[in-house]
XYZ file of C-alpha atoms in Angstrom:
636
model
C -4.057 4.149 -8.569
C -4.551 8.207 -9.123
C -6.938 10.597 -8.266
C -7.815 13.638 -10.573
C -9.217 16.703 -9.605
C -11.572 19.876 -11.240
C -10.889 23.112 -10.984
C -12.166 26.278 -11.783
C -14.525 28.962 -11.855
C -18.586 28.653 -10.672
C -20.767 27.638 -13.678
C -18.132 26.567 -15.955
C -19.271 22.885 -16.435
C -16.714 20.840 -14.087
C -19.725 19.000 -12.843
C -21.200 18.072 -16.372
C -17.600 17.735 -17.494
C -16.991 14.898 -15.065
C -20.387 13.248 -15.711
C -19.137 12.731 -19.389
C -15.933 11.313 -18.587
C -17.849 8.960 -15.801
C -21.157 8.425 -16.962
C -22.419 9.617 -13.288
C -23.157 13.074 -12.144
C -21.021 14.109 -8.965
C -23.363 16.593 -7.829
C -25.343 14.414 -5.081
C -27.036 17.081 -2.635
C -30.877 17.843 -3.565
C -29.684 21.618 -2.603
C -27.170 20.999 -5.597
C -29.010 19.221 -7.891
C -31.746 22.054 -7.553
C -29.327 25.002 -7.588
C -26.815 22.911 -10.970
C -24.235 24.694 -8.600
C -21.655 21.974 -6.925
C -21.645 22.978 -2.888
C -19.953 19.742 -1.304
C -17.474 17.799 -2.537
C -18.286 15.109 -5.426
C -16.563 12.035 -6.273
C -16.293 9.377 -9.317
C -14.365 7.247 -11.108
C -13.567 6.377 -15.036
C -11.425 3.910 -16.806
C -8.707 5.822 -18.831
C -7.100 4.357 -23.025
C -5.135 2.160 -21.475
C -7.551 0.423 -18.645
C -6.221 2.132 -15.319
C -9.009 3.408 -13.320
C -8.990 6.842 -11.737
C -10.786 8.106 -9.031
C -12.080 11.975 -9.722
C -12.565 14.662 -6.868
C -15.049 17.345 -8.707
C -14.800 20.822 -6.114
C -16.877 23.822 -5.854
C -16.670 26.446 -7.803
C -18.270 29.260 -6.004
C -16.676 31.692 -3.426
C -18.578 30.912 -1.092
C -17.575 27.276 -1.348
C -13.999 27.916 -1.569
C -13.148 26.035 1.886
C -14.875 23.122 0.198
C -12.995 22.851 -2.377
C -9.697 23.007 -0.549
C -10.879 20.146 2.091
C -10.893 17.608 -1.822
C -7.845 19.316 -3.881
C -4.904 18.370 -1.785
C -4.399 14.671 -2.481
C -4.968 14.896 -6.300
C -2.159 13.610 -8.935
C -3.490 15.842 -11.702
C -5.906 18.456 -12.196
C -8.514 19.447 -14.664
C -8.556 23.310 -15.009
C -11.763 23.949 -16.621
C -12.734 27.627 -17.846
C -15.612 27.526 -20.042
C -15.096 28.993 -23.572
C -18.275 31.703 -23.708
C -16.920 33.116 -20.465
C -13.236 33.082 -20.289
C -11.393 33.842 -17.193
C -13.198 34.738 -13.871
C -12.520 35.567 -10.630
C -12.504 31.995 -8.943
C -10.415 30.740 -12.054
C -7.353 32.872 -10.631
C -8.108 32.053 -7.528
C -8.276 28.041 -7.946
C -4.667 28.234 -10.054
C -2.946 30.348 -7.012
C -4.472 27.302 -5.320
C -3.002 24.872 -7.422
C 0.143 27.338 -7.825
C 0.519 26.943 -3.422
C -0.212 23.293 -3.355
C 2.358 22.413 -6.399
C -0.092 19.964 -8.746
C 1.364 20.810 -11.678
C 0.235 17.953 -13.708
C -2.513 19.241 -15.126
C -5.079 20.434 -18.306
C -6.534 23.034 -19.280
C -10.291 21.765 -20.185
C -11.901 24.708 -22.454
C -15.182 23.389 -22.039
C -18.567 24.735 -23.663
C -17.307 24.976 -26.936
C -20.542 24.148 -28.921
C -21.870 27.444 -27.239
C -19.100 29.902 -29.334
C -19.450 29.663 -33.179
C -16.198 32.260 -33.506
C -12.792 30.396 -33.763
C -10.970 33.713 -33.431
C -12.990 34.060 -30.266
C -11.857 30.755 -28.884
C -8.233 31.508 -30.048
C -8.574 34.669 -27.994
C -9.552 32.995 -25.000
C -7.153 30.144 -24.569
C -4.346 33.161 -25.362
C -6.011 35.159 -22.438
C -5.731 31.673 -20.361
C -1.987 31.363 -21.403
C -1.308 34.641 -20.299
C -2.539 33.885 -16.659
C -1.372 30.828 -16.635
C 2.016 31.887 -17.283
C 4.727 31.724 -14.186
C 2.574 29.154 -12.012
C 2.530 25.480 -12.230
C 0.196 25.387 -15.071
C 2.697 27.331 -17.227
C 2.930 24.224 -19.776
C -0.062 22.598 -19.443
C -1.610 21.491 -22.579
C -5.284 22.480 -23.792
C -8.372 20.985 -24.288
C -11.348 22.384 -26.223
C -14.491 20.447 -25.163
C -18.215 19.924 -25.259
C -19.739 18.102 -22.447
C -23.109 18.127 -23.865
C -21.893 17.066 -27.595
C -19.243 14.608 -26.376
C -16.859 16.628 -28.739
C -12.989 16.025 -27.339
C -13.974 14.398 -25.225
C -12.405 11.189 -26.006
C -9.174 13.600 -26.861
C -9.386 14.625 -23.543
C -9.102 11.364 -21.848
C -5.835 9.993 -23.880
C -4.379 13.321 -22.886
C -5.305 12.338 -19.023
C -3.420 9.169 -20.242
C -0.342 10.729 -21.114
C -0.411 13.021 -18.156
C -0.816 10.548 -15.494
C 1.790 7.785 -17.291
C 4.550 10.325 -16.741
C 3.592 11.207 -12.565
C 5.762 9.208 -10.479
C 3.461 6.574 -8.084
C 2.426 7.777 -4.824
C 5.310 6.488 -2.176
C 4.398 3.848 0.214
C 5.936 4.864 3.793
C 4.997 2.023 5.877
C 3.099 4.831 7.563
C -0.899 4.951 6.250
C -2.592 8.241 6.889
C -6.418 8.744 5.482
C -7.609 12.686 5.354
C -11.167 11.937 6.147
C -13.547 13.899 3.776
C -17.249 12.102 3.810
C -18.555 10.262 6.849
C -21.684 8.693 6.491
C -22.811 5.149 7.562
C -24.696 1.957 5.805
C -27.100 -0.031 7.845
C -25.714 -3.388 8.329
C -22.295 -1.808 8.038
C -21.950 0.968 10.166
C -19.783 3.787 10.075
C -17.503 4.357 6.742
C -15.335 7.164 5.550
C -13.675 8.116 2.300
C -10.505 10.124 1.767
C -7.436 9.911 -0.587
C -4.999 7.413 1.195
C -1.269 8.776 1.698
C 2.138 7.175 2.671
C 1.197 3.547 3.047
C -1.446 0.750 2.550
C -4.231 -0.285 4.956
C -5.473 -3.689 4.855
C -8.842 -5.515 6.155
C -8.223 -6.065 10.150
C -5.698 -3.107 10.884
C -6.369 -2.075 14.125
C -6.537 2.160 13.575
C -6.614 5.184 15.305
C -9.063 8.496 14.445
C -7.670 11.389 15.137
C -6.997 13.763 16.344
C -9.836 12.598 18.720
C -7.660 8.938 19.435
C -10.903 7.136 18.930
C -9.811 3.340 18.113
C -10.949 1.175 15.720
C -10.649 -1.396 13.406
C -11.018 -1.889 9.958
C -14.478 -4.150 8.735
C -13.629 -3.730 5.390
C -12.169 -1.575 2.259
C -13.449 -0.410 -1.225
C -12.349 1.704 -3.984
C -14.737 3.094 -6.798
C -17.458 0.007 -5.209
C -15.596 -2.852 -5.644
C -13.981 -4.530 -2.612
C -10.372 -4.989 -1.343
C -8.569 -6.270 1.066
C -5.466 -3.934 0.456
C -5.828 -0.407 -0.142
C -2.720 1.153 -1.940
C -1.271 4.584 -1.340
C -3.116 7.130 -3.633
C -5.828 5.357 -4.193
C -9.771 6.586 -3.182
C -10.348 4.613 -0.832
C -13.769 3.750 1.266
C -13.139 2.224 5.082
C -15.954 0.403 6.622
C -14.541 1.308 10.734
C -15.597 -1.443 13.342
C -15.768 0.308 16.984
C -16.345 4.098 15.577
C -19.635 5.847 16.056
C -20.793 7.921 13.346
C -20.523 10.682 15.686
C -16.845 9.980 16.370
C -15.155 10.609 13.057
C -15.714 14.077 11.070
C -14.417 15.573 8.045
C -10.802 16.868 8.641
C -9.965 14.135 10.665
C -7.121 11.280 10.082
C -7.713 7.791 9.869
C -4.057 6.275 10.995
C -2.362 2.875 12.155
C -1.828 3.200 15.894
C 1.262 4.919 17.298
C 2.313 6.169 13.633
C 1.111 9.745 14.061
C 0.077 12.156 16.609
C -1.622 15.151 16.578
C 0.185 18.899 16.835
C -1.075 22.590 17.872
C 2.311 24.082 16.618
C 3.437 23.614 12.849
C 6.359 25.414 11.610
C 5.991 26.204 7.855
C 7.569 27.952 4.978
C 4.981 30.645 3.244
C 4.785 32.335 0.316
C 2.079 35.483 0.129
C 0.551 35.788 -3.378
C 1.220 38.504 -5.180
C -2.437 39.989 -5.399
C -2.853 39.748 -1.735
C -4.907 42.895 -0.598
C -2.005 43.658 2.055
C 0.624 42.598 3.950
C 0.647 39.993 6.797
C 1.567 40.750 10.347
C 2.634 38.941 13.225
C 0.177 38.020 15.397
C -2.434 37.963 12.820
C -5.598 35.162 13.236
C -5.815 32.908 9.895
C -7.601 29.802 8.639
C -4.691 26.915 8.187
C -5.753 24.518 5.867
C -4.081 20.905 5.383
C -5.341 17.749 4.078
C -9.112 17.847 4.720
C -8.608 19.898 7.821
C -9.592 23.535 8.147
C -8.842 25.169 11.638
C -8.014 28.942 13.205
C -4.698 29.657 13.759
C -2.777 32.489 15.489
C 0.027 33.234 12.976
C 3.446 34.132 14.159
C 5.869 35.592 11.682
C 9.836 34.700 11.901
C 12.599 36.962 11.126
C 10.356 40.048 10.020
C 7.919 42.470 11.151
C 5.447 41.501 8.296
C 5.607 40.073 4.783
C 4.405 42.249 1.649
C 2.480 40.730 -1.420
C 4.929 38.406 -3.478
C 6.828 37.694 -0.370
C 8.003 34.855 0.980
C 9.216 33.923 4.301
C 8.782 31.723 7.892
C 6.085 31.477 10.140
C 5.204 29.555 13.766
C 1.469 28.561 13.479
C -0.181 28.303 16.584
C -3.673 25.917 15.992
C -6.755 26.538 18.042
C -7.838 22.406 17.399
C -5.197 19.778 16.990
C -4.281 18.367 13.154
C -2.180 15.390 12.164
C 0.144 16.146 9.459
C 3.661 15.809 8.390
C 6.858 17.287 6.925
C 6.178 18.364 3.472
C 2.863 18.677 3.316
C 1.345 21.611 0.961
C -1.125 23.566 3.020
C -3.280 26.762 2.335
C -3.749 29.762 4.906
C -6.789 31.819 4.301
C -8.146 35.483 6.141
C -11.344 34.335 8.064
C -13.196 37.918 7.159
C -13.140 39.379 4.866
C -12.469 35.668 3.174
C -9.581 35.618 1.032
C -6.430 33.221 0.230
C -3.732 34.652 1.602
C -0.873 31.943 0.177
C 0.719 29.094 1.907
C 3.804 27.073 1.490
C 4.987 23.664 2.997
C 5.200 22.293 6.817
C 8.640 21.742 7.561
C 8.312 20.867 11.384
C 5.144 19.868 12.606
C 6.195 19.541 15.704
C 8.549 22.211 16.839
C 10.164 21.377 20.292
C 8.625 25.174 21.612
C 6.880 28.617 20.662
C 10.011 30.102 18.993
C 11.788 33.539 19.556
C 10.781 35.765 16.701
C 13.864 37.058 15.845
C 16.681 34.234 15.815
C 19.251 34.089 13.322
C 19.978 30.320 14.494
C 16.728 29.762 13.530
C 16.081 30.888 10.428
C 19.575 28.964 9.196
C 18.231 25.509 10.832
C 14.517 25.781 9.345
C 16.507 26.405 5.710
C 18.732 23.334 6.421
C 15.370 21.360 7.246
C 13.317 21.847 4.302
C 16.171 20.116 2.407
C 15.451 17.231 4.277
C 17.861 15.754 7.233
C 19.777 13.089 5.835
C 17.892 10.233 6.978
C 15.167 11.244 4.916
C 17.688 11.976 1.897
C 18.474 8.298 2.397
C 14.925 6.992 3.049
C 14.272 8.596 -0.260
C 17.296 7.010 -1.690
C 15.862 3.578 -0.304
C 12.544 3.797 -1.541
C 13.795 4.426 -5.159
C 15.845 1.677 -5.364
C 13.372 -0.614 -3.529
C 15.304 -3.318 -1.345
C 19.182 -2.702 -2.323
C 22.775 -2.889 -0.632
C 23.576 -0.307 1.742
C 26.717 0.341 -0.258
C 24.116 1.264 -3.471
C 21.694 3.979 -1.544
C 24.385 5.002 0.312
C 26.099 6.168 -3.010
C 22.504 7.677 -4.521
C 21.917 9.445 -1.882
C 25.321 11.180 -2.067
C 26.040 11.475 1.553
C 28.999 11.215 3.509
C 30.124 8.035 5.604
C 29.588 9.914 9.196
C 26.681 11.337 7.837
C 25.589 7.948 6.330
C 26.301 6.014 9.388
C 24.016 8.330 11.677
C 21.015 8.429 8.596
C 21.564 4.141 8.953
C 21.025 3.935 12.484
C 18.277 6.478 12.503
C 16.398 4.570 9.937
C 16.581 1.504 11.903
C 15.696 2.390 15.153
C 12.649 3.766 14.162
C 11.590 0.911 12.068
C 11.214 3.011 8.425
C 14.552 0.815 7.455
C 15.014 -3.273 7.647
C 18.023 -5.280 6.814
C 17.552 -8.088 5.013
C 20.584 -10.399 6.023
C 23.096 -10.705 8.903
C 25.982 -8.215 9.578
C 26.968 -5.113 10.514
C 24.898 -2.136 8.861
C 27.419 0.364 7.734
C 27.150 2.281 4.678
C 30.157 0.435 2.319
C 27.891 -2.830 3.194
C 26.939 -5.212 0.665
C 23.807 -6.024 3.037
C 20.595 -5.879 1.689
C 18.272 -3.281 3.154
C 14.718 -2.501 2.667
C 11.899 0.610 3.590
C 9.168 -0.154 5.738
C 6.398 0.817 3.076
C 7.818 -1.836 0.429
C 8.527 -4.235 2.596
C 4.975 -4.240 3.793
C 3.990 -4.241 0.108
C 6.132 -7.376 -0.941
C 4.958 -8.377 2.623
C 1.360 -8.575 1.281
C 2.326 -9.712 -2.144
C 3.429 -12.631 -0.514
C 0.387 -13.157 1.559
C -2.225 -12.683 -1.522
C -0.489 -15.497 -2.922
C -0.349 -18.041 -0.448
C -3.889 -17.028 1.005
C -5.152 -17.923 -2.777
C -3.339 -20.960 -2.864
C -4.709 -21.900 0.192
C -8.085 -21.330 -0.711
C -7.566 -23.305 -4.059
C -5.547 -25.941 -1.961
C -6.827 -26.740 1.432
C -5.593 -29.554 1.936
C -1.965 -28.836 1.231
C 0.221 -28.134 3.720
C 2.003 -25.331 1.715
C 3.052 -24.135 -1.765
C 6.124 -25.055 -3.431
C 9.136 -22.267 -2.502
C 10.280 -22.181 -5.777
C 6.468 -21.849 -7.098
C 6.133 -19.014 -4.944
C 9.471 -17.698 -5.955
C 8.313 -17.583 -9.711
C 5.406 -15.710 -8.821
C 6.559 -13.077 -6.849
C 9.306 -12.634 -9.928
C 12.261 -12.202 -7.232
C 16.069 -12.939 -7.790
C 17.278 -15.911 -5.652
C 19.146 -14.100 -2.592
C 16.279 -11.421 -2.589
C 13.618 -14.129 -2.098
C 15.562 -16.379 0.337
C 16.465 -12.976 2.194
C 12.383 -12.645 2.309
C 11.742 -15.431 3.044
C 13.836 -15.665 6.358
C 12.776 -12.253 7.667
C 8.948 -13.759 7.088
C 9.628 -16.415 9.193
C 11.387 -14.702 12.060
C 8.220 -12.350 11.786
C 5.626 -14.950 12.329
C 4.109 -14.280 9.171
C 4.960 -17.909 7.244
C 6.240 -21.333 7.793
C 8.849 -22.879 5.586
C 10.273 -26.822 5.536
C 12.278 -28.267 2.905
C 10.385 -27.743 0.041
C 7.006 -25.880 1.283
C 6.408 -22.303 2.039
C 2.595 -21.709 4.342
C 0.758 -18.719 6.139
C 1.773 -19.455 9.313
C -1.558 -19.932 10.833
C -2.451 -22.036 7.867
C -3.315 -25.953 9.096
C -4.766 -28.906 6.706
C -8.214 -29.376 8.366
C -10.713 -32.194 7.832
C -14.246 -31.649 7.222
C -16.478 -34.221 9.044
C -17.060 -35.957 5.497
C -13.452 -35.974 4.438
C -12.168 -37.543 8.142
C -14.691 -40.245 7.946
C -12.426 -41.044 4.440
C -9.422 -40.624 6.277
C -10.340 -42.914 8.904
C -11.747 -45.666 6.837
C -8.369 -45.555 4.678
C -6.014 -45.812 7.161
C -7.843 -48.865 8.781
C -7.375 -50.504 5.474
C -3.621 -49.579 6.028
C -3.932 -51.004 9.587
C -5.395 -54.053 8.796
C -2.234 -54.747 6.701
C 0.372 -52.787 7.467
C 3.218 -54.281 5.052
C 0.525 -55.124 2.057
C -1.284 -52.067 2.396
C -3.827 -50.312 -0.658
C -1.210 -48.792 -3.446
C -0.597 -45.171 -4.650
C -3.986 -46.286 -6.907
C -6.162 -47.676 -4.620
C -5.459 -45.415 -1.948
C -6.576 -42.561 -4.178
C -9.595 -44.507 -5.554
C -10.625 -45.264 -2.010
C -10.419 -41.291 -0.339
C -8.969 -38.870 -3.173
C -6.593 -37.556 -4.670
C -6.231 -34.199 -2.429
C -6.628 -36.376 0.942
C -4.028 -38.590 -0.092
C -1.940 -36.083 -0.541
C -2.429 -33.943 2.752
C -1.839 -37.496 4.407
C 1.400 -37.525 2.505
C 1.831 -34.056 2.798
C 1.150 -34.406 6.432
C 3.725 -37.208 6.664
C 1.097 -39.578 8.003
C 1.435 -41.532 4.867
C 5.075 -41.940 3.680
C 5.003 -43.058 -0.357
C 8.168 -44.642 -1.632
C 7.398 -45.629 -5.279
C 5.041 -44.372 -7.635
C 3.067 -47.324 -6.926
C 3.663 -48.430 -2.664
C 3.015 -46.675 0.224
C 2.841 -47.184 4.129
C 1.756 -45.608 7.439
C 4.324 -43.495 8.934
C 4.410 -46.121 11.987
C 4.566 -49.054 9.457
C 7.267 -47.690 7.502
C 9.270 -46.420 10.986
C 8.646 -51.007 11.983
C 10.134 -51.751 8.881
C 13.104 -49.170 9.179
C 13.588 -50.682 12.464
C 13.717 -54.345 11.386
C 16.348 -53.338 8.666
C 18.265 -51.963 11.785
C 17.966 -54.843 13.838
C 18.837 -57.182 11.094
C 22.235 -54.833 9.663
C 23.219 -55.002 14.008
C 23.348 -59.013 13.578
C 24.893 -59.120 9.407
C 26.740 -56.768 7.217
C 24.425 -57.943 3.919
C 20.421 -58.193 3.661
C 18.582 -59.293 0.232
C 14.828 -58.906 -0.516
C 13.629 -62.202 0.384
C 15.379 -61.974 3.870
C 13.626 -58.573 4.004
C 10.177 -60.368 2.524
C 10.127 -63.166 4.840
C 10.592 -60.825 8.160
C 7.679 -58.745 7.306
C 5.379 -61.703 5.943
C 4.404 -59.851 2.601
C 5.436 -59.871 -1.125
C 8.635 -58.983 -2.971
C 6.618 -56.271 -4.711
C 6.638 -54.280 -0.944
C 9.690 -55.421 -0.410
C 11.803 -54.018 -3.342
C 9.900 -50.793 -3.444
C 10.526 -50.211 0.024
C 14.797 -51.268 -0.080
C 14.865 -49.445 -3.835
C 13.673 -46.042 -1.323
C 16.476 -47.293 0.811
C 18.769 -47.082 -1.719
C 17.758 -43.578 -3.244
C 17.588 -41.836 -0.235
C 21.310 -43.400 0.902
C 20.596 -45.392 3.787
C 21.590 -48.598 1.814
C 23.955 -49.361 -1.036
C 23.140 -52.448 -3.220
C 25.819 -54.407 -4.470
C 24.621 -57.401 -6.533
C 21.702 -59.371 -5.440
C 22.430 -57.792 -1.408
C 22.052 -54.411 0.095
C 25.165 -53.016 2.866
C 24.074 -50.542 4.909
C 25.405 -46.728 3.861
C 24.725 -45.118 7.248
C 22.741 -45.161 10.263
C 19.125 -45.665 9.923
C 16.849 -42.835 11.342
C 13.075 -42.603 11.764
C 11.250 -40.648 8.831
């Protein structure tokens, strides 16, 4: 699932824009309705050519608003740059790009929008050029263009296969194992309590997870999910996604905060990031300088320490040691924004390579410097995570090789992995990196994990009764090669999650309950079987009589043991008879059906379904007109 995003300059239609795409205006404050100027953040959703849905964060356009509209543009897959045609470029159009430029979305279009309101071609031709030229060096640079009318619906339809096309070639959001929710609505339903919205990141959250808000560790747990209104009971990384919080006040949970699993983050006051200073800054940056640091939906003042230099000019690019007046959850990579607090103006920003740094650094240490460089290429258990997660569950030997590291280097990434849970193997052995072992990340593990579980929940719901699905039914849906699936399927039942026999595959909490109605057929079926235990009702009769799904559960359940298409027994009837054969084989090597008939008082037909069962599942051998036993008899 992906999330768009507007961009662009006050007054320049991104609001009426995304109300023709959607069908819904975004703008849902009286003040903004009253003012047509968006303020807060506004959200919707629209099904693109091909059927995926796509959730849409429309932003602010005005100066003052410019914090808003950084607290909705950071967990977009693809922006719309909108710069309305009678206007051209404006102030807050630069400023959005070297946004967008900081943050690295370039997946993007430019919307020319208000094109019905300029009856000169040359004049739109002069325009886009002018757009072109200011686009040019930033991540925009070859982003295509779209001339528009909201009001007329002109290209509009254009537009959205181009949003198609855009989105088809973005690589999916990665799932981590590690779910983190940049909280940026809070509001609550009556009869529901508290819920908040955000773009999810770096793993999937699922009805029940117990969660943590923070940074203010206020526990929870989660009542229930939606995206774009319609209910789930998985929410998938990237997706806009709504979380209905059991055990959280409305008063807990504010904008800026981070909805997370417990013990999978924890909040920081000391971030060490890369920074670039844009090029029209009004003037250098110096140490010890008070900023706004902006990440995720977070916005908090920060004491800025600069690494290595005195100060950085316009165009420059260098370290810093953030020092945060509130706490923020975030991680390593993260794009973030730093902003003067007066007079207001983006400064730049860059990417958090530590976030969180072992101590308040020394300024000027050439140790330092080296070892942040060597971090923001990633350590090598995160080259190999990577390597993991795009080859999904592989041989150590295989990731090993695409991530191109070294055996001693390997070996350490392996073991790193492991023991803190982002890595699983699959199968027995020793992990080293020339193993043929099958290994798995924690994100799509917990992904087939679920996969797993949305199938056998449904079958359980369709089949109640039934003690589990078929393995090789399950198998075929889950579209899994042999030793992949059987390697699944044994880590799922050393993790409590399923049940396997022979054949079956259940939830593990999953148990074949009788309603009140259905035990009183139960009951009255096997007294039938009691009151004659070797002629009891056939396959037909015993269906007629309670059903074909309790039948089966009784067979399933092994309280009913069928050994024809026609006969079946009680499970204690059919252990007496196995126990007469016994006793009988202990006194003569040979036993025929009427011997058989006679001991048990009933008919041949009983009697030669039941030996015939004897004979397919090996316990006897006929030979002519008399059965020899094969090997020892045990209880069914």
């Amino acid at each position: 699932m992906r999330v768009i995003g507007t961009a662009g300059h006050v007054d320049h239609g991104k609001s009426t824009l995304v109300a023709a795409l959607t069908g819904v205006h975004p703008d849902r404050l009286k003040e903004e309705q009253e003012r047509e100027m968006t303020i807060d953040l506004g959200f919707g959703w629209m099904n693109l050519p091909g059927g995926e849905e796509v959730g849409i964060v429309d932003v602010p356009g005005h100066r003052d608003f410019i914090e808003n509209m950084l607290a909705g543009v950071g967990g977009i897959d693809a922006v719309l740059f909108v710069v309305a045609a009678d206007e051209g470029v404006m102030p807050q159009t630069r400023e959005h790009l070297a946004i967008l430029d900081i943050l690295q979305i370039s997946a993007g279009i430019i919307v020319l929008t208000k094109i019905d309101l300029v009856d000169d071609l040359e004049w739109l031709e002069l325009v886009e050029a002018d757009i072109r030229q200011v686009v040019q060096g930033t991540v925009l640079a070859d982003a295509p263009v779209a001339r528009v009318s909201a009001r007329s619906g002109a290209g509009i339809t254009d537009l959205r296969n181009q949003l198609a096309q855009i989105l088809a070639a973005q690589p999916v959001r990665l799932n981590l194992g590690r779910p983190r929710l940049p909280v940026d609505r809070v509001f609550t339903i009556a009869g529901f309590g508290t819920v908040v919205t955000g773009t999810l990141l770096d793993g999937q959250l699922s009805v029940g997870d117990e969660i943590v808000v923070l940074p203010g560790e206020v526990r929870g747990r989660v009542r229930g999910l939606q995206s774009h209104k319609h209910k789930q009971e998985i929410a998938v990384p990237g997706s806009r996604t709504a979380v209905n919080l059991g055990g959280v006040n409305l008063d807990q949970v504010h904008r800026g905060d981070v909805l997370a699993l417990l013990h999978t983050y924890r909040p920081t006051r000391l971030v060490d990031v890369s920074f670039r200073l844009l090029k029209d800054a009004t003037a250098p940056i110096r140490h010890n300088s008070e900023v706004k640091f902006f990440v995720g939906t977070a916005e908090v003042i920060a004491r800025l320490r600069l690494l290595g230099v005195e100060e950085l000019r316009p165009g420059e690019e260098g370290w810093l040691q953030l020092e945060l007046d509130d706490p923020v959850v975030t991680g390593r990579g993260d794009r973030y924004i730093l902003r003067r607090p007066s007079p207001g103006e983006t400064l730049g920003g860059g990417a958090v390579v530590d976030p969180h740094p072992a101590q308040r650094h020394r300024r000027f240490d050439a140790n330092l410097i080296r070892n942040l460089e060597a971090v923001r290429g990633g350590t090598p258990a995160e080259v190999l995570l990577q390597s993991c997660i795009a080859a999904g569950a592989a041989s150590l030997r295989e990731v090993t090789r695409r991530a191109h590291l070294n055996g001693a280097q390997a070996q350490a990434a392996i073991q790193e992995l492991l023991s803190s849970g982002d890595l699983f193997v699959l199968e027995s052995g020793s992990p080293l990196p020339e193993s043929d072992l099958l290994v798995i990340p924690r994100g799509i593990w917990q992904a087939e994990t679920s996969r797993a579980a949305h199938e056998l929940q449904g079958y359980h719901r369709s089949f109640p009764l039934r003690r589990g699905m078929l393995k090789e039914e399950l198998k075929s849906r889950l579209k899994l090669h042999p030793r992949l699936f059987n390697a699944y399927l044994r880590k799922w039942v050393v993790d409590g999650i399923v049940r396997e026999s022979a054949t079956l595959v259940s939830l593990y909490d999953h148990a074949v309950n009788f309603n009140p109605g259905q035990q009183m057929l139960v009951d009255n079926l096997l007294a039938h079987f009691a009151s004659k235990p070797f002629e009891p009702p056939t396959v037909k009769e015993s269906i007629a009589e309670a059903g074909e799904d309790i039948f089966q559960a009784l067979v399933d359940l092994g309280m009913l043991v069928q050994v024809s298409s026609e006969v079946v027994f009680r499970k204690q009837d059919y252990d007496q008879m196995l126990l007469y054969v016994q006793q009988h084989f202990q006194e003569t090597p040979t036993l025929t059906v009427a011997q058989l008939r006679d001991r048990l008082n009933t008919s041949r037909r009983y009697v030669l379904a039941f030996l015939e069962h004897l004979d397919t599942t090996g316990v006897t051998l006929r030979d002519g007109d008399v059965r020899r036993l094969r090997q020892s008899i045990k209880k069914g």
